[in-house]
Tab-separated table of C-alpha atoms in Angstrom:
chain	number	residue	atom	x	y	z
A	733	UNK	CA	78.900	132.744	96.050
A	734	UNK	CA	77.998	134.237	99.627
A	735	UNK	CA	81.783	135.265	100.428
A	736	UNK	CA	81.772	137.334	96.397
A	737	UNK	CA	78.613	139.311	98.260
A	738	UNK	CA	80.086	139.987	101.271
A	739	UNK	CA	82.553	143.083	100.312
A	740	UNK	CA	79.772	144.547	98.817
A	741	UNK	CA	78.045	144.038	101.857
A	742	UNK	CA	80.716	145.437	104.017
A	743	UNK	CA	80.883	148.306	101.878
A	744	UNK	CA	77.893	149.617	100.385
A	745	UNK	CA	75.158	148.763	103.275
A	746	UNK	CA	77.043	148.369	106.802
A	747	UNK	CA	78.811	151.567	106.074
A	748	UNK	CA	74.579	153.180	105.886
A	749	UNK	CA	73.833	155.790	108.267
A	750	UNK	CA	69.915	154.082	107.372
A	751	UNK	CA	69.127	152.142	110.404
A	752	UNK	CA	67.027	149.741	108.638
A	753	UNK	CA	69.388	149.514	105.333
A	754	UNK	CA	72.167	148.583	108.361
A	755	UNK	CA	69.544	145.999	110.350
A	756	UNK	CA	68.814	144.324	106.948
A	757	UNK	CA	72.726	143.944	106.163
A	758	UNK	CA	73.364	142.868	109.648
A	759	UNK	CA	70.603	140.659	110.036
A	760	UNK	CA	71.836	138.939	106.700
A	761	UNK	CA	75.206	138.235	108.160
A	762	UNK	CA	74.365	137.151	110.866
A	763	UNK	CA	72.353	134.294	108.522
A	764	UNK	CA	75.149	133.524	106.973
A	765	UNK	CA	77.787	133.585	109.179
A	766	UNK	CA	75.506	130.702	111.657
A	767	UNK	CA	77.229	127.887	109.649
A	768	UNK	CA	80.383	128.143	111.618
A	769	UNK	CA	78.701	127.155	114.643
A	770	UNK	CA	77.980	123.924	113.218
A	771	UNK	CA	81.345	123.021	111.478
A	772	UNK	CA	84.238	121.021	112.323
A	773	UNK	CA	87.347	122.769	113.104
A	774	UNK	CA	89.967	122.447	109.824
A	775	UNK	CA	92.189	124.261	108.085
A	776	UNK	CA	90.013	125.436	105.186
A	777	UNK	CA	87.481	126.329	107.428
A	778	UNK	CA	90.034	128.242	109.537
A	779	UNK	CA	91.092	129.926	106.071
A	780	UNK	CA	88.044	130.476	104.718
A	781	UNK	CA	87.044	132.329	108.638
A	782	UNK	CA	89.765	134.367	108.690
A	783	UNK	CA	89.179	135.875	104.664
A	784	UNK	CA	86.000	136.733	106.349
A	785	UNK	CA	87.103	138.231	109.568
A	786	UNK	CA	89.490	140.555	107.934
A	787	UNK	CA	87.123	141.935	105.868
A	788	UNK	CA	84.201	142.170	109.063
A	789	UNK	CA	86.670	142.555	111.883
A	790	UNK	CA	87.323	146.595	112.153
A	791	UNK	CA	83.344	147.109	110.334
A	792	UNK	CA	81.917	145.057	113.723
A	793	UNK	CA	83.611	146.642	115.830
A	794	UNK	CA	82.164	149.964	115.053
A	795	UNK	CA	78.973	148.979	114.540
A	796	UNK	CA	78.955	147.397	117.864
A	797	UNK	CA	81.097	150.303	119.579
A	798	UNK	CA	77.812	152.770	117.989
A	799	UNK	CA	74.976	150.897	119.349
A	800	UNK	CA	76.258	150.675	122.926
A	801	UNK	CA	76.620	154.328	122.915
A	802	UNK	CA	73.167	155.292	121.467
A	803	UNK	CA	71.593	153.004	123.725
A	804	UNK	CA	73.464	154.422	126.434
A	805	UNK	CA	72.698	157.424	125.327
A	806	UNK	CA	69.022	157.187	125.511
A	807	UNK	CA	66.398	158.426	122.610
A	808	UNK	CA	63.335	157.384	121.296
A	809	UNK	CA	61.235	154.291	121.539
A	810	UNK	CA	61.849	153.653	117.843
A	811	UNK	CA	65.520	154.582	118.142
A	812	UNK	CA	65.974	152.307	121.260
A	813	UNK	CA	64.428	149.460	118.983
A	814	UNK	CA	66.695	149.698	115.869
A	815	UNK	CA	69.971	149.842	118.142
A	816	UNK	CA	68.666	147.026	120.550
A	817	UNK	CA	68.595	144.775	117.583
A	818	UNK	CA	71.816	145.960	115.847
A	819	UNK	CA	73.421	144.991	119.040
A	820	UNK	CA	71.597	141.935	119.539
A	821	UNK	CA	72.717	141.031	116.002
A	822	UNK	CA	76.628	142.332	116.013
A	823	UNK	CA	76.767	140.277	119.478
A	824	UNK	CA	75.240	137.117	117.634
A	825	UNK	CA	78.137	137.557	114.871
A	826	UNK	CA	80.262	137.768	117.425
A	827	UNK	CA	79.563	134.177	118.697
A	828	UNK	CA	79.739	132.974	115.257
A	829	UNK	CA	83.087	134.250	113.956
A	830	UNK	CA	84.719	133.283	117.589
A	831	UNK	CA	83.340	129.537	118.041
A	832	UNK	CA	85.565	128.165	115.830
A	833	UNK	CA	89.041	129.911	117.127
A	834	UNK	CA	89.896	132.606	118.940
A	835	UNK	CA	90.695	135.346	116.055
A	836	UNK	CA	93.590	137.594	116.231
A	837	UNK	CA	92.307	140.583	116.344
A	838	UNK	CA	88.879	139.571	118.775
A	839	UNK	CA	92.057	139.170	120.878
A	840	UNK	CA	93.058	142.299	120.758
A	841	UNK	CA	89.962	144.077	121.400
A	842	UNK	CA	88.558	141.687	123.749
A	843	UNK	CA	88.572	144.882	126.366
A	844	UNK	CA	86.110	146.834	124.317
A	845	UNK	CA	83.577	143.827	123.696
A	846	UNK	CA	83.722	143.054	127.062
A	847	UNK	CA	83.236	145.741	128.546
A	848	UNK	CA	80.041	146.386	126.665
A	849	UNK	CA	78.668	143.257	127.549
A	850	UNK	CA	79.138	143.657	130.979
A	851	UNK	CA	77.631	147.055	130.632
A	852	UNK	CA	74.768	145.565	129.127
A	853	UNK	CA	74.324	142.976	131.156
A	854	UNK	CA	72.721	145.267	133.556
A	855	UNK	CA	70.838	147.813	131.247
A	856	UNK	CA	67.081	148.164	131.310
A	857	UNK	CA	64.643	150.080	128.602
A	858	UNK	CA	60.844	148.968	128.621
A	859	UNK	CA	60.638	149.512	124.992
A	860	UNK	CA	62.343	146.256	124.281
A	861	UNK	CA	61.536	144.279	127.550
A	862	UNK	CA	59.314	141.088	126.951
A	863	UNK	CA	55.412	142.611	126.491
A	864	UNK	CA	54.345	139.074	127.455
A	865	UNK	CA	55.124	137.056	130.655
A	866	UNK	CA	55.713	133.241	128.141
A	867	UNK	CA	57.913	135.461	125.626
A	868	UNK	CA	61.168	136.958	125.624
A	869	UNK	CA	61.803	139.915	124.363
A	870	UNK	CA	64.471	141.867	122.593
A	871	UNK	CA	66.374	142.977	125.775
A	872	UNK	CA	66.303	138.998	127.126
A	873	UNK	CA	67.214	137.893	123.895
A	874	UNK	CA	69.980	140.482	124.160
A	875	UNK	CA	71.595	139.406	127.625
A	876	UNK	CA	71.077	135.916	126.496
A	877	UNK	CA	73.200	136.358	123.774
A	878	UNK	CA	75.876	138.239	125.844
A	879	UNK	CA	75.890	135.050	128.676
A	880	UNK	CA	76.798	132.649	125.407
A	881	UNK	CA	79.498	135.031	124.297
A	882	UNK	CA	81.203	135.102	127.694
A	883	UNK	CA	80.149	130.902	127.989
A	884	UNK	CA	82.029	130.901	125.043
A	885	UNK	CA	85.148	132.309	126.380
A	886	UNK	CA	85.206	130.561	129.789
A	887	UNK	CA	85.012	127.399	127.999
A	888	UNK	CA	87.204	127.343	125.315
A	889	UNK	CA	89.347	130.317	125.594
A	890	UNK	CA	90.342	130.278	129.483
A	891	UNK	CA	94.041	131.636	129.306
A	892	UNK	CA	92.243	134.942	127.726
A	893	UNK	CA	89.073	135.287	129.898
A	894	UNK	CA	90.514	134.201	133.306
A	895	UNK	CA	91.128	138.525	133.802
A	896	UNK	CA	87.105	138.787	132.899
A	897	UNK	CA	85.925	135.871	135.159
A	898	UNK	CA	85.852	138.125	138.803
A	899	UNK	CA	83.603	140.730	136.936
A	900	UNK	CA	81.857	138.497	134.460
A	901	UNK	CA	80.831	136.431	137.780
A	902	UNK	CA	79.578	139.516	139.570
A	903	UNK	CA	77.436	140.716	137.104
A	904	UNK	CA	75.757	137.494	135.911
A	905	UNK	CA	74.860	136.888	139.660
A	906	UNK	CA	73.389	140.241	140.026
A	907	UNK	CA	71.346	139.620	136.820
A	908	UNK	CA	70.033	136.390	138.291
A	909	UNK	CA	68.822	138.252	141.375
A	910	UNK	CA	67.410	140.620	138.848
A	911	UNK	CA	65.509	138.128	137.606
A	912	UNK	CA	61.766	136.447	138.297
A	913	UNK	CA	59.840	133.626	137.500
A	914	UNK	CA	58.095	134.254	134.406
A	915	UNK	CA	58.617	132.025	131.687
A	916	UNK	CA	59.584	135.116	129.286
A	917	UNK	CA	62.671	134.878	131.426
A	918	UNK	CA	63.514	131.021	131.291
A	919	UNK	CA	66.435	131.424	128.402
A	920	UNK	CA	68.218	133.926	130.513
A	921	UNK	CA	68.095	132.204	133.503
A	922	UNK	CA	69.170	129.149	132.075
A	923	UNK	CA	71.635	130.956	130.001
A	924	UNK	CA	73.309	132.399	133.542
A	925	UNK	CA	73.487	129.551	135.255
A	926	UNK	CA	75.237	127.841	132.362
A	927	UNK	CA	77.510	130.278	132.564
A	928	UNK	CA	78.373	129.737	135.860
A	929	UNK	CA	78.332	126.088	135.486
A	930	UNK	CA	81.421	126.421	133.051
A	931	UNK	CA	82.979	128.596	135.303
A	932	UNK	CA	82.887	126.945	138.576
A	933	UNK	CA	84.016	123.277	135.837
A	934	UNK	CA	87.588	124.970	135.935
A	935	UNK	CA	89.674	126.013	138.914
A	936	UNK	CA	90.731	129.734	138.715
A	937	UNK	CA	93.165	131.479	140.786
A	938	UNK	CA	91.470	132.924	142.109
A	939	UNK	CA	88.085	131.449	142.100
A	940	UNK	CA	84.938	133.357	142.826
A	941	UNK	CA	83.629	129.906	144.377
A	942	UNK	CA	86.486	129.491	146.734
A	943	UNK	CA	84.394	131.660	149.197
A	944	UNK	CA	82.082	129.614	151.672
A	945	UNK	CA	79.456	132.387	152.028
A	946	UNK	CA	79.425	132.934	148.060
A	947	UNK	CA	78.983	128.598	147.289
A	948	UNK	CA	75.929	129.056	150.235
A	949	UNK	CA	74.339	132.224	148.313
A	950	UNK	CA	74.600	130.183	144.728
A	951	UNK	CA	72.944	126.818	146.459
A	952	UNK	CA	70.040	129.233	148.197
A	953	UNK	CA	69.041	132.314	145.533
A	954	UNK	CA	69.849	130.083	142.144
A	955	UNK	CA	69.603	126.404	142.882
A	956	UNK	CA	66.647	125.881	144.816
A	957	UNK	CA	64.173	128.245	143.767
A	958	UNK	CA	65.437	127.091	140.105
A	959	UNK	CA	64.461	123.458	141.176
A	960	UNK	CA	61.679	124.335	142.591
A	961	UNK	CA	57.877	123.959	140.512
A	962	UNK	CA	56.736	126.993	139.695
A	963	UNK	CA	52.668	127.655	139.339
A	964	UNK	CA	53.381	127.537	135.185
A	965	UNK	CA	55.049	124.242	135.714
A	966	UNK	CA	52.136	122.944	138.098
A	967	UNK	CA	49.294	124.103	134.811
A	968	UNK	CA	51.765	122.383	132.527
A	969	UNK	CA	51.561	119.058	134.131
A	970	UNK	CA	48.245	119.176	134.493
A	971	UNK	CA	47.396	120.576	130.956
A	972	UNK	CA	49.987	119.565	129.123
A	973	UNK	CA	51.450	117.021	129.711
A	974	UNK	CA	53.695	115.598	126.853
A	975	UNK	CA	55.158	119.121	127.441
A	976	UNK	CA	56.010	118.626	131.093
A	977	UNK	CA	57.585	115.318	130.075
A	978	UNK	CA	59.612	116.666	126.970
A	979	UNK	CA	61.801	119.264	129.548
A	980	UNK	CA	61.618	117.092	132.067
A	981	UNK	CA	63.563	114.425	130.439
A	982	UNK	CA	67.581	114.664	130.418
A	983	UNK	CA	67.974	114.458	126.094
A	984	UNK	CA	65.447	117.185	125.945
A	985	UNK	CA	67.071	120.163	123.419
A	986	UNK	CA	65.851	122.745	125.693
A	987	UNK	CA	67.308	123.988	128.670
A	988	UNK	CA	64.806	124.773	131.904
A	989	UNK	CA	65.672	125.904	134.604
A	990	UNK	CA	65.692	122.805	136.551
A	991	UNK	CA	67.610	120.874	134.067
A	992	UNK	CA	70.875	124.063	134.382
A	993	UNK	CA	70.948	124.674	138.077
A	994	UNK	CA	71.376	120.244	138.337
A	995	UNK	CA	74.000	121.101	136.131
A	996	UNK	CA	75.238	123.610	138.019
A	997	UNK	CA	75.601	121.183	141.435
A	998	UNK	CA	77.304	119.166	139.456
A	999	UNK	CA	79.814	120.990	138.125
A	1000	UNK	CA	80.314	123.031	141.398
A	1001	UNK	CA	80.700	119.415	142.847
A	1002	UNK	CA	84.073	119.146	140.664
A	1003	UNK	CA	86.160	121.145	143.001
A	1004	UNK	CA	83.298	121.546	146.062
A	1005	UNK	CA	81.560	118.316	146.591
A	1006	UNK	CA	81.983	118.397	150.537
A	1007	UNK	CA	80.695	122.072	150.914
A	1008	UNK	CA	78.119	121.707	148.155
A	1009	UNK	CA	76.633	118.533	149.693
A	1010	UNK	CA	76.667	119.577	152.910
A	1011	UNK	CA	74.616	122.958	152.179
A	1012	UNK	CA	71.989	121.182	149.778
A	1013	UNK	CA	71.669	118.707	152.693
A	1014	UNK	CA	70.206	121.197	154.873
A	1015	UNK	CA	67.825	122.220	152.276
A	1016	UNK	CA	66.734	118.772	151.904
A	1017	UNK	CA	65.948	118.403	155.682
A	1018	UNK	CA	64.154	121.399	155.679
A	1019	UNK	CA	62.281	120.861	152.572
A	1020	UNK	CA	61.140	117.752	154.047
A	1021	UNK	CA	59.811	119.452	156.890
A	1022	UNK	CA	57.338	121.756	154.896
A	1023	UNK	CA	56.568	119.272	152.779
A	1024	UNK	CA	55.108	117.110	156.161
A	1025	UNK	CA	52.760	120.192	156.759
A	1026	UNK	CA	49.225	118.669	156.052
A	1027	UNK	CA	47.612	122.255	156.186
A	1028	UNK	CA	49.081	123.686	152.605
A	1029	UNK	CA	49.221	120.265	150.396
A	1030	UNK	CA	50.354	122.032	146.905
A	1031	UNK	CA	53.510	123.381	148.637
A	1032	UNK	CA	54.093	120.303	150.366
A	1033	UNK	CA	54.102	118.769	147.415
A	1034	UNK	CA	56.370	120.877	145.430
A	1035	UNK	CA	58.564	120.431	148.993
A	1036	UNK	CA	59.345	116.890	148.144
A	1037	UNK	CA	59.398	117.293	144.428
A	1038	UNK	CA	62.154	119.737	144.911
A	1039	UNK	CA	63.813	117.189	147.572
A	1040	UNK	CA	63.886	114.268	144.859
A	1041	UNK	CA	65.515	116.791	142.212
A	1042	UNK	CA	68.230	117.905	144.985
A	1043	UNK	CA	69.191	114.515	145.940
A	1044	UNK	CA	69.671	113.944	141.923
A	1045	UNK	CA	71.980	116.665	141.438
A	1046	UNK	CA	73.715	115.909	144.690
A	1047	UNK	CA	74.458	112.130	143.926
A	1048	UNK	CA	74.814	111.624	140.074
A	1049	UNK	CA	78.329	111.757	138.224
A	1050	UNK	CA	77.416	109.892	135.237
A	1051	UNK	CA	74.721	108.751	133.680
A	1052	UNK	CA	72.972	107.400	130.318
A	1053	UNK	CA	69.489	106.975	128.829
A	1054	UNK	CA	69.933	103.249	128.171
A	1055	UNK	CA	71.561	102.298	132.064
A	1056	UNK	CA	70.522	105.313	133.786
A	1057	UNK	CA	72.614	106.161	136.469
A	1058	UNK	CA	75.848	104.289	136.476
A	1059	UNK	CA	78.042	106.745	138.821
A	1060	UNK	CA	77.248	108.002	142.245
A	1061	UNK	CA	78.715	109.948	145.109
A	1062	UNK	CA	79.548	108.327	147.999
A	1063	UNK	CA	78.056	111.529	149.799
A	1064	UNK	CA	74.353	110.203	149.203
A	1065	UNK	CA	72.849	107.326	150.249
A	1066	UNK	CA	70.456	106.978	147.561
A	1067	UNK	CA	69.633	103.371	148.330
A	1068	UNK	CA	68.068	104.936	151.656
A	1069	UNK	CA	66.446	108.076	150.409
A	1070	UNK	CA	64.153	105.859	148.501
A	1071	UNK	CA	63.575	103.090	151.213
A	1072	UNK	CA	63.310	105.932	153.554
A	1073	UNK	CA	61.238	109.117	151.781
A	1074	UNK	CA	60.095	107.540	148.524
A	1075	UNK	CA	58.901	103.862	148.506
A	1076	UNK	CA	55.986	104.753	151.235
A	1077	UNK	CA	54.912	107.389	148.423
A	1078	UNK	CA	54.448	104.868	146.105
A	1079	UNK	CA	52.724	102.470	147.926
A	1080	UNK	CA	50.064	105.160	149.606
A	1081	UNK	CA	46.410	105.385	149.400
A	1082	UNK	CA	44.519	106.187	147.533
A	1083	UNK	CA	46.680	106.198	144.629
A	1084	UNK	CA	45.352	109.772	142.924
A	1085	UNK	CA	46.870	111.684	145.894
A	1086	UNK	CA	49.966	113.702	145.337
A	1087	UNK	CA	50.555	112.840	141.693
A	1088	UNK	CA	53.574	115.261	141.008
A	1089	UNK	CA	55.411	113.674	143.561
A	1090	UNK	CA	54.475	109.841	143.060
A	1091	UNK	CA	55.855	111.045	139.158
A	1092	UNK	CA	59.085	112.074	140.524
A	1093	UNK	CA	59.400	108.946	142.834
A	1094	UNK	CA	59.348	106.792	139.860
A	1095	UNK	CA	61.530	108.874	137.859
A	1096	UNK	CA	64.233	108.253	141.090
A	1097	UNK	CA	63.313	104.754	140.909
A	1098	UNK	CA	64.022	104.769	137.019
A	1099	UNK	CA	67.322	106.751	137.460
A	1100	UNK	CA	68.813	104.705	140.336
A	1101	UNK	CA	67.432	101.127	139.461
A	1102	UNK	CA	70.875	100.050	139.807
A	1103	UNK	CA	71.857	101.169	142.587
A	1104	UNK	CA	69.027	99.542	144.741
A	1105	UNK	CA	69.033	96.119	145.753
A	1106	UNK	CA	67.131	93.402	143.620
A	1107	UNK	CA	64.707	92.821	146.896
A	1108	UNK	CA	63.999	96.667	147.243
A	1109	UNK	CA	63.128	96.341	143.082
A	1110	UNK	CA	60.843	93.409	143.708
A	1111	UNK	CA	58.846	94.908	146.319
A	1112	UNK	CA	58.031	98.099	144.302
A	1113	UNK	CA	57.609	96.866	141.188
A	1114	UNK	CA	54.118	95.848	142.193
A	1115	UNK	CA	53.017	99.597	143.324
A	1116	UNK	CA	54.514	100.904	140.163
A	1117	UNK	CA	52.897	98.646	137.861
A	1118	UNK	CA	49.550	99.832	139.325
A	1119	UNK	CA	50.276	103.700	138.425
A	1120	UNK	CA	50.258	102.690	134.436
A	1121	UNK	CA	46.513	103.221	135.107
A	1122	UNK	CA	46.614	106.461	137.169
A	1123	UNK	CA	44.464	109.187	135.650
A	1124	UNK	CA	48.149	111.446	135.088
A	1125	UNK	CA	49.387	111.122	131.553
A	1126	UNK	CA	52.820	112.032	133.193
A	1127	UNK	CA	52.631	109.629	136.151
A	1128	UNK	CA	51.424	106.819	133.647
A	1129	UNK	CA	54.200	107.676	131.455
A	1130	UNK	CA	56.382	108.038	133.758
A	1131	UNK	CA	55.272	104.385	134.981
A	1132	UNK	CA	55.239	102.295	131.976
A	1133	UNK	CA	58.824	103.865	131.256
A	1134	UNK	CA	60.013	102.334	134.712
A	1135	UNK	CA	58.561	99.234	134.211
A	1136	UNK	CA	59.807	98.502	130.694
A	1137	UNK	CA	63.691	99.538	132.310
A	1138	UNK	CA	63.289	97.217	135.621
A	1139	UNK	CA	61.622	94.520	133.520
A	1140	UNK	CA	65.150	94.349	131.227
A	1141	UNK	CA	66.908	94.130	134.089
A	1142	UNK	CA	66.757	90.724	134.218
A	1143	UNK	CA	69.924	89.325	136.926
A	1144	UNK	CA	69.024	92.291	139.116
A	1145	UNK	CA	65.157	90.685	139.700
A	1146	UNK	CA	66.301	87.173	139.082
């Protein structure tokens, strides 16, 4: 019934010079259209998409080609507003009518898309930037949308985007230096550094990563202070617990920040592993340095937090919920980075002292459990067993998860 609406759609309301008549149309494609995203590639759906794309193809296009130049164009708050989310909207069509296959004509005109969002990529109007610091706004949700489209491309579409990836590259990075901590701005991050964790999972000719300086510059401005606990995430562990624990753990639907730039290692790792580990190394050594300084204990802290997430991105390859990690590098001694840095954390005294970082001990210990020997697993089980009554819901969680995983492993403490 939907596809008998949509040429009057196409031809009564996206043809409206009435910004909100056009919005409303838009916005109800854009509805519609969602359920390719979620289908299984066939040949009716790959008939029934392209009956659909010839009719919206050339319409899009224009729509899309308008908004970028009103909004480059400047105007009024209200102006700025209506075009924001017609291009928000035509990009989010975009996405849907390319996920499936790469159309013909999209083809074609891939020159003129992409150049907008690259253009857009870097715009800024306060009229549609996020009026609250936990909240996105239009323009985030905007660039968001962009990163997916060009995700999109670099994933499944390579032959065609490999011309884009140089420029695509540059100006994602120079949106995440753009970029601060505020939760409002947590999608886009993570939405970057996706991006360039597809990108750096194939090897381009030329690569952007193939430069030393530029794999340095990724590791030190987006990995670490990505991995790093941010005051927000401090109150949230604290406050709210069960919500600290739902990002924190790997099956969770949405992406933080921590959770893409681990991703990011890892799939930098693919073609890098010697230069990657060597440069998150350093930070390690020198995070464990601050985090040794007794005079500023909440950085400290977050200091060997962020050491225990590094050493996870450096060293995992594969893992699942059920056996945790099953696949290491040979890189990182894991085995030792607990005995070493993270057993004596466990065991200290008294037992309320540094509770983020006793939390993200035991989430190590539940991670690597089989890669450390059945003596080391013995020994610790004790400490852990007695942080199932520390007053952190997240370390008590965090505790009674570990124990219920080493207890099954039954030959390992036999």
């Amino acid at each position: 019934q939907w596809q008998a609406l949509l040429p009057e759609i196409i031809q009564k309301h996206l043809v409206s010079s009435d910004l909100q008549v056009l919005n409303g149309a838009m916005d109800t494609l854009d509805v519609i259209l969602r359920k390719y995203r979620s289908v299984h590639r066939s040949e009716e759906v790959l008939a029934e998409l392209k009956g659909v794309i010839l009719q919206l193809q050339e319409p899009l296009l224009t729509i899309y080609k308008t908004a970028c130049q009103q909004l480059v164009g400047g105007g009024g708050v209200g102006q700025v507003e209506a075009y924001t989310r017609l291009l928000l909207t035509a990009c989010c069509i975009f996405y849907s009518l390319n996920v499936v296959d790469l159309p013909e004509y999209f083809e074609d005109h891939m020159q003129e898309y992409f150049e907008g969002f690259l253009k857009f990529l870097g715009w800024h109007h306060d009229a549609v930037k996020a009026a609250d610091d936990d909240k996105p706004g239009m323009l985030e949700e905007l660039k968001t949308q962009i990163l997916e489209n060009l995700t999109l491309y670099s994933d499944k579409y390579q032959e065609e985007f490999e011309p884009y990836v140089q420029p695509c590259v540059k100006s994602v990075w120079e949106l995440l230096m753009s970029l601060d901590s505020r939760e409002c701005q947590d999608g886009l991050v993570s939405a970057g550094v996706h991006f360039l964790s597809t990108v750096a999972h194939t090897k381009w000719t030329p690569s952007p990563f193939d430069d030393p300086n530029v794999l340095r510059a990724v590791c030190e401005k987006v990995v670490l202070p990505n991995i790093t606990l941010r005051d927000s995430d401090l109150e949230l562990f604290e406050d709210n617990p069960q919500e600290y624990i739902r990002r924190d753990i790997e099956s969770a639907d949405q992406d933080t920040r921590r959770r893409s730039v681990m991703e990011l290692v890892k799939s930098l790792s693919k073609f890098y592993a010697d230069q990657v580990t060597g440069i998150l190394a350093e930070y390690v050594n020198s995070l464990l340095q601050v985090q040794s300084k007794p005079d500023a204990p909440q950085e400290s802290e977050k200091a060997k937090d962020a050491c225990v997430y590094l050493v996870i991105a450096m060293a995992v390859r594969s893992q699942s919920r059920l056996k945790g990690v099953v696949e290491t590098t040979q890189k990182v001694d894991v085995a030792d980075f607990f005995r070493t840095t993270l057993a004596p954390e466990l065991t200290a005294e008294p037992i309320s002292t540094r509770p983020i970082v006793r939390a993200s001990a035991i989430k190590y210990l539940t991670l690597f459990r089989n890669q450390l020997d059945a003596t080391v697993l013995e020994q610790i089980l004790p400490s852990v067993c007695r942080h199932v009554l520390h007053e952190k819901a997240v370390v008590h969680t965090y505790a009674a998860s570990c124990i219920e995983r080493l207890l099954s492993m039954k030959e390992a403490l036999a």
